[in-house]
Amino acid sequence: MNVNSIVVLKLVLFIYWPWLVNSEGEQNRLLVNMTLVQNASALGAYCLDGSLPAYHLHRGFGAGADNWLLQFEGGGWCNDIKSCLDRSKSNHGSTRYMNKWEVFSGILSNNASFNPDFYNWNRVKIRYCDGASFSGDAKFYNGTSMLYFRGQRIWQAIILDLLPKGLGHAKKAMLSGCSAGGLATFLHCDNFTSFLPKNASVKCLSDAGFFLDERDIALNHTMRSFYEDLITLQGVEPNLNQNCTSTLYYPHLCFFPQYALPYIETPFFILNSAYDVYQFHHILVPPSSDPRRHWDHCKLNVTACDASQLNILQGFRNDMLAALRDFYQNSTRDGMYINSCFTHCQSETQETWFAVGSPRIHNKTIAETVGDWYFSRNISKEIDCAYPCDTTCHHMI
Ligand SMILES: *[C@@H]1O[C@H](CO)[C@@H](O)[C@H](O)[C@H]1NC(C)=O
Ligand SMILES: *[C@@H]1O[C@H](CO)[C@@H](O)[C@H](O)[C@H]1NC(C)=O
Ligand SMILES: *[C@@H]1O[C@H](CO)[C@@H](O)[C@H](O)[C@H]1NC(C)=O
Ligand SMILES: *[C@@H]1O[C@H](CO)[C@@H](O)[C@H](O)[C@H]1NC(C)=O
Ligand SMILES: *[C@@H]1O[C@H](CO)[C@@H](O)[C@H](O)[C@H]1NC(C)=O
Ligand SMILES: *[C@@H]1O[C@H](CO)[C@@H](O)[C@H](O)[C@H]1NC(C)=O
Ligand SMILES: *[C@@H]1O[C@H](CO)[C@@H](O)[C@H](O)[C@H]1NC(C)=O
Ligand SMILES: *[C@@H]1O[C@H](CO)[C@@H](O)[C@H](O)[C@H]1NC(C)=O
Ligand SMILES: *[C@@H]1O[C@H](CO)[C@@H](O)[C@H](O)[C@H]1NC(C)=O
Ligand SMILES: *[C@@H]1O[C@H](CO)[C@@H](O)[C@H](O)[C@H]1NC(C)=O
Ligand SMILES: *[C@@H]1O[C@H](CO)[C@@H](O)[C@H](O)[C@H]1NC(C)=O
Ligand SMILES: *[C@@H]1O[C@H](CO)[C@@H](O)[C@H](O)[C@H]1NC(C)=O
């Protein structure tokens, strides 16, 4: 279900928002080739189908030559044999089916006018092919079908491959990611820090990865059960934050960022919309919770939501802000940008990251706020007013 929905979102974007696709700026499109991690097989680090994992690296230069940004690709999850088998035959489960060249835009752009603070860093896009946010370690084999659940090993193999390429003597580093990759950022942030020099400045940024432990409109724990199945199938639990799992009565809950967050020691920035479209469609109003499909119009077009639907969406926003309250109040090293746009992932697309007409809170773009936080230029904790007050949003309709 999850991969499909991402595809649908992209399709909807493409159909209703052609200017967005065109304004990528053909002449400035940076395409970066794929590097397969040959040594991964020694670690048993395979994609679902047994293919080698991969990343795309674009080298930094000038003052950024010793700085590294690693960005996890997103793309939903698979929580049972069937969905994982399907995925293993797709670009989310096998490097065989992936495009070998990736567009680097937004936070991955190499042009200062599109990416003012990170353009000259070494920038890496880590491809996603395990289906469990780079955190599983198990294998399925029943005599005919074989599936590798090796996300944790893929993470390790990629880090070990990049260390001798310069990551090992980084001066500044940031781990980021979007959606399932944004969740991976929470899961691996402190582990990332442990591989870097002690005197390096290391921070983490999650984009659209703050998946909330919220009941759906039928009062079912749909997302919790989905993650339960995923954690069990893919052997995730040993790779969750041990300080969290040893404290919580239900250790599986540590897969949710809100429970793991207090145990993360590295400075962290949370970028998320309070009405994240993926969470709206899969956590708050999954298809199972709306069999009579009252929400179809509202899901596709927020101006079609009625008053009671908007109330429910405001409730979701309130719960997200409540889950972030300690994070907002306690720490000065952390940052956040919680806007009120019907969207999902805002750091990888130029139009939402940094452009004329990008979303703003208090007149600050996402790129400026993240940069101010990373370089300690200013306090960077922005929370938008509730929908529909923000006129700078790029809503997905
Ligand atoms: C990828 O691109 C880099 C720089 O353009 C080049 O050095 C490298 O050989 C390329 N790798 C592959 C596998 O094509
Ligand atoms: C960056 O983008 C600007 C605006 O499109 C362009 O004029 C400039 O040549 C680009 N610089 C680089 C280094 O690509
Ligand atoms: C192995 O699992 C696959 C997928 O669930 C199934 O189609 C196949 O029949 C199974 N084979 C055996 C021998 O159980
Ligand atoms: C791959 O592993 C071998 C043996 O462990 C090691 O000698 C080699 O340097 C590694 N290559 C890369 C690119 O990490
Ligand atoms: C960290 O220490 C090493 C060795 O002393 C030094 O070469 C490097 O420049 C230092 N890095 C930073 C960011 O200070
Ligand atoms: C980081 O993750 C690797 C790979 O799973 C593991 O071997 C290592 O012990 C972890 N390091 C820390 C400090 O947790
Ligand atoms: C959701 O909850 C209702 C009761 O509130 C239950 O009857 C139904 O089976 C649940 N649906 C799913 C998909 O869990
Ligand atoms: C934040 O503060 C609250 C109460 O002020 C405290 O209970 C909580 O443990 C703190 N969280 C962190 C991560 O320090
Ligand atoms: C995690 O546990 C270790 C060992 O008990 C402790 O030293 C560390 O401070 C804990 N970290 C957090 C953030 O609670
Ligand atoms: C969204 O819904 C509103 C209200 O129902 C309608 O006026 C508008 O045309 C719709 N927009 C699109 C793009 O479908
Ligand atoms: C908002 O910021 C832009 C530059 O990013 C500036 O030109 C504009 O004057 C600012 N608007 C307000 C109302 O401060
Ligand atoms: C820091 O942020 C505040 C509030 O957004 C703003 O008024 C101030 O100008 C900023 N300072 C700097 C140095 O950017």
Coordinates of C-alpha atoms and ligand atoms in Angstrom, one line a residue:
M1 CA 0.0 0.0 0.0
N2 CA 2.8 2.4 0.9
V3 CA 4.8 2.4 -2.2
N4 CA 1.7 2.9 -4.3
S5 CA 0.6 5.9 -2.4
I6 CA 3.9 7.6 -2.9
V7 CA 3.6 6.9 -6.6
V8 CA 0.1 8.3 -6.5
L9 CA 1.3 11.5 -4.8
K10 CA 4.0 11.9 -7.4
L11 CA 1.5 11.4 -10.1
V12 CA -0.9 13.8 -8.7
L13 CA 1.9 16.3 -8.3
F14 CA 2.9 15.8 -11.9
I15 CA -0.6 16.2 -13.2
Y16 CA -1.7 19.2 -11.2
W17 CA 1.6 20.9 -10.8
P18 CA 3.4 20.8 -14.1
W19 CA 5.2 24.1 -13.4
L20 CA 6.9 22.4 -10.5
V21 CA 8.4 19.7 -12.6
N22 CA 9.4 22.1 -15.4
S23 CA 10.9 24.7 -13.0
E24 CA 13.5 22.1 -11.9
G25 CA 15.5 24.2 -14.4
E26 CA 16.7 21.9 -17.2
Q27 CA 20.0 23.7 -17.6
N28 CA 20.8 23.4 -13.9
R29 CA 19.8 19.8 -13.4
L30 CA 22.6 17.9 -11.7
L31 CA 22.6 14.2 -12.4
V32 CA 24.8 11.9 -10.3
N33 CA 25.8 8.4 -11.1
M34 CA 25.3 5.3 -8.9
T35 CA 28.0 3.6 -7.0
L36 CA 27.3 -0.1 -6.1
V37 CA 28.9 -1.1 -2.8
Q38 CA 31.0 -4.1 -3.9
N39 CA 32.2 -4.9 -0.4
A40 CA 28.6 -5.2 0.9
S41 CA 28.5 -8.9 0.1
A42 CA 31.3 -9.6 2.7
L43 CA 28.9 -8.2 5.3
G44 CA 25.8 -10.0 3.9
A45 CA 24.4 -6.5 3.2
Y46 CA 21.9 -7.1 0.4
C47 CA 18.8 -5.5 -1.0
L48 CA 15.6 -7.5 -0.6
D49 CA 16.3 -9.4 -3.8
G50 CA 20.0 -10.1 -3.1
S51 CA 21.3 -7.3 -5.2
L52 CA 24.1 -5.0 -4.0
P53 CA 23.1 -1.8 -2.2
A54 CA 24.2 1.6 -3.7
Y55 CA 24.6 5.3 -3.2
H56 CA 25.2 8.4 -5.3
L57 CA 28.1 10.6 -4.3
H58 CA 28.8 14.1 -5.6
R59 CA 32.1 15.5 -4.3
G60 CA 32.4 18.6 -2.3
F61 CA 34.8 21.4 -3.1
G62 CA 36.4 24.6 -1.7
A63 CA 35.5 25.3 1.9
G64 CA 33.1 22.3 1.9
A65 CA 35.6 19.7 0.8
D66 CA 35.8 18.1 4.3
N67 CA 32.1 18.3 5.0
W68 CA 29.6 15.4 4.4
L69 CA 25.9 15.3 4.0
L70 CA 24.3 11.8 3.8
Q71 CA 20.7 11.6 2.7
F72 CA 18.6 8.5 3.1
E73 CA 16.2 7.9 0.3
G74 CA 12.6 7.2 1.4
G75 CA 9.8 5.1 0.0
G76 CA 7.4 3.4 2.5
W77 CA 8.0 0.0 4.0
C78 CA 6.9 -3.6 3.6
N79 CA 5.5 -5.6 6.5
D80 CA 4.7 -9.0 5.2
I81 CA 6.1 -11.6 2.8
K82 CA 3.9 -10.7 -0.1
S83 CA 4.5 -6.9 0.0
C84 CA 8.2 -7.5 0.5
L85 CA 8.3 -10.0 -2.5
D86 CA 6.5 -7.4 -4.6
R87 CA 8.9 -4.7 -3.5
S88 CA 12.0 -6.9 -4.2
K89 CA 10.9 -6.7 -7.9
S90 CA 10.8 -2.9 -7.9
N91 CA 13.1 0.1 -7.6
H92 CA 12.4 0.2 -3.8
G93 CA 13.7 -3.3 -3.2
S94 CA 16.5 -3.9 -5.7
T95 CA 19.2 -1.8 -7.3
R96 CA 18.7 -3.8 -10.5
Y97 CA 15.5 -1.8 -11.1
M98 CA 16.7 1.6 -10.0
N99 CA 17.6 4.5 -12.2
K100 CA 21.4 4.7 -12.3
W101 CA 21.4 8.5 -12.3
E102 CA 19.7 10.7 -9.7
V103 CA 18.8 14.3 -9.8
F104 CA 20.4 16.2 -7.0
S105 CA 18.3 19.2 -6.1
G106 CA 17.2 21.1 -3.0
I107 CA 19.5 20.2 -0.1
L108 CA 21.5 18.1 -2.6
S109 CA 22.1 20.8 -5.1
N110 CA 25.7 21.9 -5.9
N111 CA 24.6 25.5 -6.6
A112 CA 24.8 28.1 -3.9
S113 CA 21.8 30.0 -5.3
F114 CA 19.7 26.9 -4.7
N115 CA 21.3 25.5 -1.6
P116 CA 23.2 28.3 0.2
D117 CA 24.8 26.3 3.1
F118 CA 25.5 22.7 1.9
Y119 CA 26.1 23.2 -1.9
N120 CA 29.9 22.6 -1.6
W121 CA 29.7 19.7 0.8
N122 CA 30.3 16.1 -0.3
R123 CA 26.6 15.0 -0.8
V124 CA 25.5 11.4 -0.8
K125 CA 22.1 10.0 -1.6
I126 CA 21.8 6.5 0.0
R127 CA 19.4 4.3 -2.0
Y128 CA 16.6 2.5 -0.1
C129 CA 16.1 -1.1 -0.9
D130 CA 15.4 -3.0 2.3
G131 CA 11.9 -1.9 3.2
A132 CA 12.5 -1.3 6.9
S133 CA 14.2 2.1 7.1
F134 CA 17.7 0.6 7.0
S135 CA 17.1 -1.2 10.4
G136 CA 16.2 -4.9 9.8
D137 CA 18.5 -7.9 10.1
A138 CA 16.8 -11.2 9.1
K139 CA 16.3 -13.5 6.1
F140 CA 13.3 -15.4 4.7
Y141 CA 13.7 -18.6 2.8
N142 CA 11.1 -21.3 2.4
G143 CA 12.6 -23.5 -0.3
T144 CA 11.4 -21.4 -3.2
S145 CA 11.4 -17.7 -2.3
M146 CA 14.3 -15.8 -0.7
L147 CA 14.2 -12.3 0.8
Y148 CA 17.0 -10.5 2.5
F149 CA 16.0 -8.1 5.3
R150 CA 19.4 -6.5 5.8
G151 CA 18.8 -2.8 6.2
Q152 CA 21.0 -2.5 9.2
R153 CA 23.9 -4.2 7.4
I154 CA 23.4 -2.0 4.4
W155 CA 23.7 1.1 6.6
Q156 CA 27.0 -0.3 8.0
A157 CA 28.3 -1.3 4.6
I158 CA 27.7 2.2 3.2
I159 CA 29.3 3.9 6.1
L160 CA 32.4 1.6 5.9
D161 CA 32.6 2.3 2.2
L162 CA 32.5 6.1 2.6
L163 CA 34.9 6.4 5.6
P164 CA 38.0 5.9 3.5
K165 CA 36.6 8.2 0.8
G166 CA 36.9 11.1 3.2
L167 CA 33.9 10.7 5.6
G168 CA 36.3 9.3 8.1
H169 CA 38.1 12.7 8.5
A170 CA 35.0 14.9 8.1
K171 CA 35.1 18.2 9.8
K172 CA 31.3 18.7 9.6
A173 CA 28.7 16.1 8.9
M174 CA 24.9 15.8 8.7
L175 CA 22.7 12.7 8.3
S176 CA 19.4 13.4 6.8
G177 CA 16.6 11.7 4.9
C178 CA 13.0 12.0 3.9
S179 CA 9.9 9.9 4.8
A180 CA 11.0 6.3 5.5
G181 CA 14.5 7.8 5.2
G182 CA 13.6 10.5 7.7
L183 CA 12.7 7.8 10.1
A184 CA 16.0 6.1 9.4
T185 CA 17.7 9.3 10.4
F186 CA 16.1 9.0 13.9
L187 CA 17.2 5.4 14.1
H188 CA 20.8 5.9 13.0
C189 CA 21.7 9.4 14.1
D190 CA 23.8 8.4 17.1
N191 CA 25.4 5.5 15.3
F192 CA 26.5 7.9 12.6
T193 CA 28.2 10.1 15.2
S194 CA 30.0 7.1 16.6
F195 CA 31.9 6.6 13.2
L196 CA 33.1 10.2 12.9
P197 CA 36.0 12.0 14.5
K198 CA 35.3 13.1 18.0
N199 CA 36.1 16.8 17.2
A200 CA 33.8 16.8 14.1
S201 CA 30.5 18.7 14.2
V202 CA 27.8 16.1 13.6
K203 CA 24.1 16.8 13.4
C204 CA 21.0 15.1 12.0
L205 CA 17.9 16.3 10.1
S206 CA 14.7 14.3 9.6
D207 CA 12.4 15.5 6.8
A208 CA 8.8 14.1 7.0
G209 CA 10.0 11.3 9.2
F210 CA 8.2 12.2 12.4
F211 CA 5.6 9.4 12.0
L212 CA 3.2 9.8 14.9
D213 CA 1.8 7.0 17.1
E214 CA -1.7 8.0 16.6
R215 CA -5.0 6.1 16.3
D216 CA -6.9 6.3 13.1
I217 CA -10.4 7.8 12.8
A218 CA -11.9 4.4 13.6
L219 CA -9.8 4.4 16.8
N220 CA -7.6 1.6 15.6
H221 CA -3.8 1.5 16.1
T222 CA -3.3 1.0 12.4
M223 CA 0.2 2.3 12.2
R224 CA 1.3 0.7 15.4
S225 CA 0.2 -2.8 14.1
F226 CA 1.8 -2.1 10.7
Y227 CA 5.1 -1.3 12.4
E228 CA 4.7 -4.3 14.8
D229 CA 4.5 -6.6 11.8
L230 CA 7.4 -4.9 10.1
I231 CA 9.6 -5.1 13.2
T232 CA 8.9 -8.8 13.7
L233 CA 9.3 -9.8 10.1
Q234 CA 12.5 -7.9 9.5
G235 CA 14.2 -8.5 12.8
V236 CA 14.4 -4.8 13.7
E237 CA 14.2 -4.8 17.5
P238 CA 17.9 -5.4 18.4
N239 CA 18.7 -2.4 16.2
L240 CA 16.5 0.1 18.0
N241 CA 17.9 2.5 20.5
Q242 CA 18.7 0.3 23.5
N243 CA 18.2 3.1 26.1
C244 CA 14.7 3.4 24.7
T245 CA 13.8 -0.3 24.4
S246 CA 15.1 -1.0 27.9
T247 CA 12.9 1.7 29.4
L248 CA 9.6 1.3 27.5
Y249 CA 7.2 -1.4 28.4
Y250 CA 6.5 -2.0 24.7
P251 CA 10.0 -1.9 23.2
H252 CA 8.6 -1.9 19.6
L253 CA 7.3 1.6 20.2
C254 CA 10.9 2.8 20.0
F255 CA 10.5 2.6 16.2
F256 CA 8.3 5.7 16.5
P257 CA 10.5 8.9 16.7
Q258 CA 8.5 10.4 19.5
Y259 CA 9.6 7.7 21.9
A260 CA 13.2 7.4 20.7
L261 CA 13.8 11.2 20.6
P262 CA 14.6 11.7 24.3
Y263 CA 17.5 9.2 24.0
I264 CA 19.1 10.7 20.9
E265 CA 22.3 12.5 22.0
T266 CA 23.3 14.1 18.7
P267 CA 21.8 17.6 17.8
F268 CA 18.7 17.1 15.8
F269 CA 16.4 19.1 13.5
I270 CA 12.9 18.0 12.8
L271 CA 11.3 19.2 9.6
N272 CA 7.7 18.1 9.1
S273 CA 4.3 19.3 8.2
A274 CA 1.7 19.1 10.9
Y275 CA -0.7 17.8 8.2
D276 CA 1.8 15.5 6.5
V277 CA -0.1 14.0 3.6
Y278 CA 1.4 10.6 4.0
Q279 CA 0.4 10.5 7.7
F280 CA -3.0 11.9 6.9
H281 CA -3.6 9.1 4.3
H282 CA -2.0 6.2 6.2
I283 CA -2.1 6.9 9.9
L284 CA -5.0 9.1 10.5
V285 CA -7.4 8.0 7.7
P286 CA -6.1 4.7 6.3
P287 CA -8.5 3.1 3.8
S288 CA -9.6 0.5 6.5
S289 CA -10.9 3.3 8.7
D290 CA -13.0 4.8 6.0
P291 CA -14.8 2.0 4.2
R292 CA -17.5 4.3 2.9
R293 CA -14.9 6.6 1.5
H294 CA -16.2 9.8 3.0
W295 CA -12.7 11.2 3.0
D296 CA -11.8 10.7 -0.7
H297 CA -12.3 14.3 -1.8
C298 CA -10.8 15.8 1.3
K299 CA -7.7 13.6 0.9
L300 CA -7.1 14.8 -2.6
N301 CA -7.9 18.4 -2.1
V302 CA -7.9 20.1 1.3
T303 CA -10.4 22.8 0.2
A304 CA -12.9 20.0 -0.2
C305 CA -12.7 19.0 3.5
D306 CA -15.8 19.7 5.5
A307 CA -15.7 21.3 9.0
S308 CA -15.7 18.1 10.9
Q309 CA -12.9 16.7 8.8
L310 CA -10.9 19.9 9.4
N311 CA -11.5 19.5 13.1
I312 CA -10.0 16.0 13.0
L313 CA -7.0 17.3 11.0
Q314 CA -6.5 20.1 13.6
G315 CA -6.6 17.4 16.3
F316 CA -3.8 15.6 14.5
R317 CA -1.7 18.7 14.4
N318 CA -2.3 19.3 18.1
D319 CA -1.2 15.8 18.9
M320 CA 2.0 16.2 16.8
L321 CA 2.8 19.5 18.6
A322 CA 2.2 17.8 22.0
A323 CA 4.5 15.0 21.1
L324 CA 7.2 17.6 20.3
R325 CA 6.6 19.8 23.3
D326 CA 9.7 18.6 25.3
F327 CA 11.8 18.7 22.2
Y328 CA 10.7 22.3 21.6
Q329 CA 11.2 23.4 25.2
N330 CA 14.2 21.6 26.6
S331 CA 17.0 21.9 24.2
T332 CA 18.8 24.7 22.6
R333 CA 21.0 22.5 20.4
D334 CA 18.0 21.2 18.5
G335 CA 15.9 22.8 15.7
M336 CA 12.5 22.3 14.2
Y337 CA 10.3 23.6 11.4
I338 CA 6.7 22.4 11.6
N339 CA 4.7 24.0 8.9
S340 CA 1.0 23.7 8.0
C341 CA 1.1 22.6 4.4
F342 CA -0.5 19.5 2.9
T343 CA 2.7 18.1 1.7
H344 CA 5.3 15.3 2.3
C345 CA 9.1 15.8 2.0
Q346 CA 10.3 19.4 1.6
S347 CA 14.1 19.3 1.6
E348 CA 14.7 17.5 -1.7
T349 CA 12.6 19.5 -4.0
Q350 CA 13.9 22.9 -5.0
E351 CA 10.6 24.6 -4.8
T352 CA 10.0 23.8 -1.2
W353 CA 13.6 24.0 0.0
F354 CA 14.8 27.3 -1.3
A355 CA 13.3 29.3 -4.1
V356 CA 11.2 32.4 -4.8
G357 CA 7.8 31.4 -3.5
S358 CA 9.0 28.6 -1.2
P359 CA 7.1 28.0 2.0
R360 CA 8.0 30.4 4.8
I361 CA 7.4 30.7 8.6
H362 CA 8.1 34.2 10.0
N363 CA 9.5 34.9 6.5
K364 CA 12.2 32.2 6.8
T365 CA 12.5 29.4 4.2
I366 CA 13.3 25.9 5.3
A367 CA 16.9 26.1 3.9
E368 CA 17.6 29.3 5.9
T369 CA 16.2 27.8 9.1
V370 CA 18.2 24.5 8.7
G371 CA 21.3 26.5 7.9
D372 CA 20.9 28.8 10.9
W373 CA 20.5 25.8 13.1
Y374 CA 23.4 23.8 11.7
F375 CA 25.8 26.7 11.8
S376 CA 24.4 28.0 15.2
R377 CA 23.6 31.4 13.6
N378 CA 20.3 31.7 15.3
I379 CA 17.7 29.8 17.3
S380 CA 15.8 27.8 14.8
K381 CA 12.5 26.5 16.2
E382 CA 9.6 27.5 13.9
I383 CA 6.0 26.4 14.4
D384 CA 3.5 27.6 11.9
C385 CA 0.0 28.8 12.7
A386 CA -2.8 26.3 12.0
Y387 CA -4.3 25.7 8.5
P388 CA -5.4 27.7 6.6
C389 CA -3.4 30.7 7.8
D390 CA -0.2 30.0 5.8
T391 CA -0.3 31.5 2.3
T392 CA 3.2 30.3 1.3
C393 CA 2.3 26.6 1.3
H394 CA 2.7 24.3 -1.7
H395 CA -0.3 22.1 -1.0
M396 CA -0.5 18.8 -2.8
I397 CA -3.9 18.7 -4.5
Ligands
LIG1 C1 30.7 8.3 -11.7 O1 31.1 9.6 -11.9 C2 32.4 9.9 -11.4 C3 32.6 11.4 -11.6 O2 32.0 11.9 -12.8 C4 33.4 9.1 -12.1 O3 34.7 9.4 -11.6 C5 33.1 7.6 -11.9 O4 33.9 6.8 -12.6 C6 31.7 7.4 -12.3 N1 31.4 6.0 -11.9 C7 30.7 5.2 -12.7 C8 30.4 3.9 -12.1 O5 30.3 5.5 -13.8
LIG2 C1 23.6 28.5 -10.3 O1 22.4 28.9 -10.7 C2 22.3 30.2 -11.3 C3 20.9 30.5 -11.5 O2 20.3 29.6 -12.4 C4 23.2 30.2 -12.5 O3 23.2 31.5 -13.1 C5 24.6 29.8 -12.2 O4 25.4 29.7 -13.3 C6 24.6 28.5 -11.4 N1 25.9 28.2 -10.9 C7 26.5 27.1 -11.1 C8 27.9 27.0 -10.5 O5 26.0 26.1 -11.6
LIG3 C1 7.2 -19.7 -0.3 O1 6.7 -18.4 -0.1 C2 6.1 -17.9 -1.3 C3 5.6 -16.5 -0.9 O2 4.8 -16.5 0.2 C4 5.0 -18.8 -1.7 O3 4.4 -18.3 -2.9 C5 5.5 -20.2 -2.0 O4 4.5 -21.0 -2.3 C6 6.2 -20.7 -0.8 N1 6.9 -21.9 -1.0 C7 6.8 -23.0 -0.2 C8 7.5 -24.2 -0.6 O5 6.2 -22.9 0.8
LIG4 C1 36.8 -4.1 0.7 O1 37.1 -5.1 1.7 C2 38.5 -5.5 1.6 C3 38.7 -6.6 2.6 O2 38.1 -6.4 3.8 C4 39.4 -4.3 1.9 O3 40.7 -4.6 1.8 C5 39.1 -3.2 0.9 O4 39.8 -2.0 1.2 C6 37.6 -2.9 0.9 N1 37.3 -1.9 -0.2 C7 36.6 -0.8 0.0 C8 36.3 0.0 -1.2 O5 36.1 -0.5 1.1
LIG5 C1 40.2 17.2 14.5 O1 41.5 16.7 15.0 C2 42.3 16.3 13.9 C3 43.6 15.7 14.5 O2 44.0 16.4 15.6 C4 42.6 17.5 13.0 O3 43.5 17.1 11.9 C5 41.3 18.0 12.5 O4 41.6 19.2 11.7 C6 40.4 18.4 13.6 N1 39.1 18.7 13.0 C7 38.4 19.8 13.4 C8 37.1 20.0 12.8 O5 38.8 20.5 14.2
LIG6 C1 26.7 1.2 14.9 O1 26.1 0.3 14.1 C2 26.9 -0.8 13.7 C3 26.3 -1.6 12.6 O2 25.1 -2.1 13.0 C4 27.3 -1.6 15.0 O3 28.2 -2.6 14.6 C5 27.9 -0.7 16.0 O4 28.1 -1.3 17.2 C6 27.1 0.5 16.2 N1 27.8 1.5 17.0 C7 27.3 2.0 18.1 C8 28.2 3.0 18.9 O5 26.1 1.8 18.5
LIG7 C1 -11.1 -1.1 13.5 O1 -11.8 -1.0 14.7 C2 -13.1 -1.5 14.7 C3 -13.8 -1.2 16.0 O2 -13.6 0.1 16.4 C4 -13.1 -3.0 14.3 O3 -14.4 -3.5 14.2 C5 -12.4 -3.1 13.0 O4 -12.2 -4.5 12.7 C6 -11.0 -2.5 13.0 N1 -10.5 -2.5 11.7 C7 -9.2 -2.8 11.4 C8 -8.8 -2.8 10.0 O5 -8.4 -3.1 12.3
LIG8 C1 12.2 17.7 29.1 O1 11.6 18.3 30.2 C2 10.6 17.5 30.8 C3 10.0 18.3 31.9 O2 10.4 19.6 31.9 C4 11.3 16.3 31.4 O3 10.3 15.5 32.0 C5 11.9 15.5 30.2 O4 12.6 14.4 30.7 C6 12.9 16.4 29.5 N1 13.3 15.7 28.3 C7 14.6 15.7 27.9 C8 14.8 15.0 26.6 O5 15.5 16.2 28.5
LIG9 C1 22.1 5.6 27.3 O1 22.6 4.6 28.1 C2 24.0 4.8 28.5 C3 24.4 3.6 29.3 O2 23.5 3.3 30.3 C4 24.2 6.1 29.2 O3 25.6 6.2 29.4 C5 23.7 7.2 28.3 O4 23.8 8.4 29.0 C6 22.3 7.0 27.9 N1 21.9 8.0 27.0 C7 20.7 8.7 27.1 C8 20.5 9.8 26.1 O5 19.9 8.5 27.9
LIG10 C1 -10.8 21.5 -4.7 O1 -12.0 21.5 -4.1 C2 -12.7 22.8 -4.2 C3 -13.9 22.7 -3.3 O2 -14.7 21.6 -3.5 C4 -13.0 23.0 -5.7 O3 -13.6 24.3 -5.8 C5 -11.7 23.0 -6.5 O4 -12.0 23.1 -7.9 C6 -10.9 21.7 -6.2 N1 -9.7 21.8 -6.9 C7 -9.2 20.8 -7.7 C8 -7.9 21.0 -8.3 O5 -9.8 19.8 -7.9
LIG11 C1 11.0 38.5 3.7 O1 12.4 38.1 3.3 C2 12.8 38.6 2.1 C3 14.1 38.1 1.7 O2 14.2 36.7 2.0 C4 12.7 40.1 2.1 O3 13.1 40.6 0.8 C5 11.4 40.6 2.5 O4 11.4 42.0 2.7 C6 11.0 40.0 3.8 N1 9.6 40.3 4.1 C7 9.2 40.8 5.3 C8 7.8 41.1 5.5 O5 10.0 40.9 6.2
LIG12 C1 17.3 35.6 14.5 O1 15.9 35.3 14.5 C2 15.1 36.3 14.9 C3 13.7 35.9 14.9 O2 13.4 35.1 13.8 C4 15.3 37.5 14.0 O3 14.5 38.6 14.4 C5 16.8 37.9 14.0 O4 17.0 38.9 13.0 C6 17.7 36.7 13.6 N1 19.1 37.1 13.8 C7 20.0 36.8 12.9 C8 21.4 37.2 13.2 O5 19.7 36.3 11.8

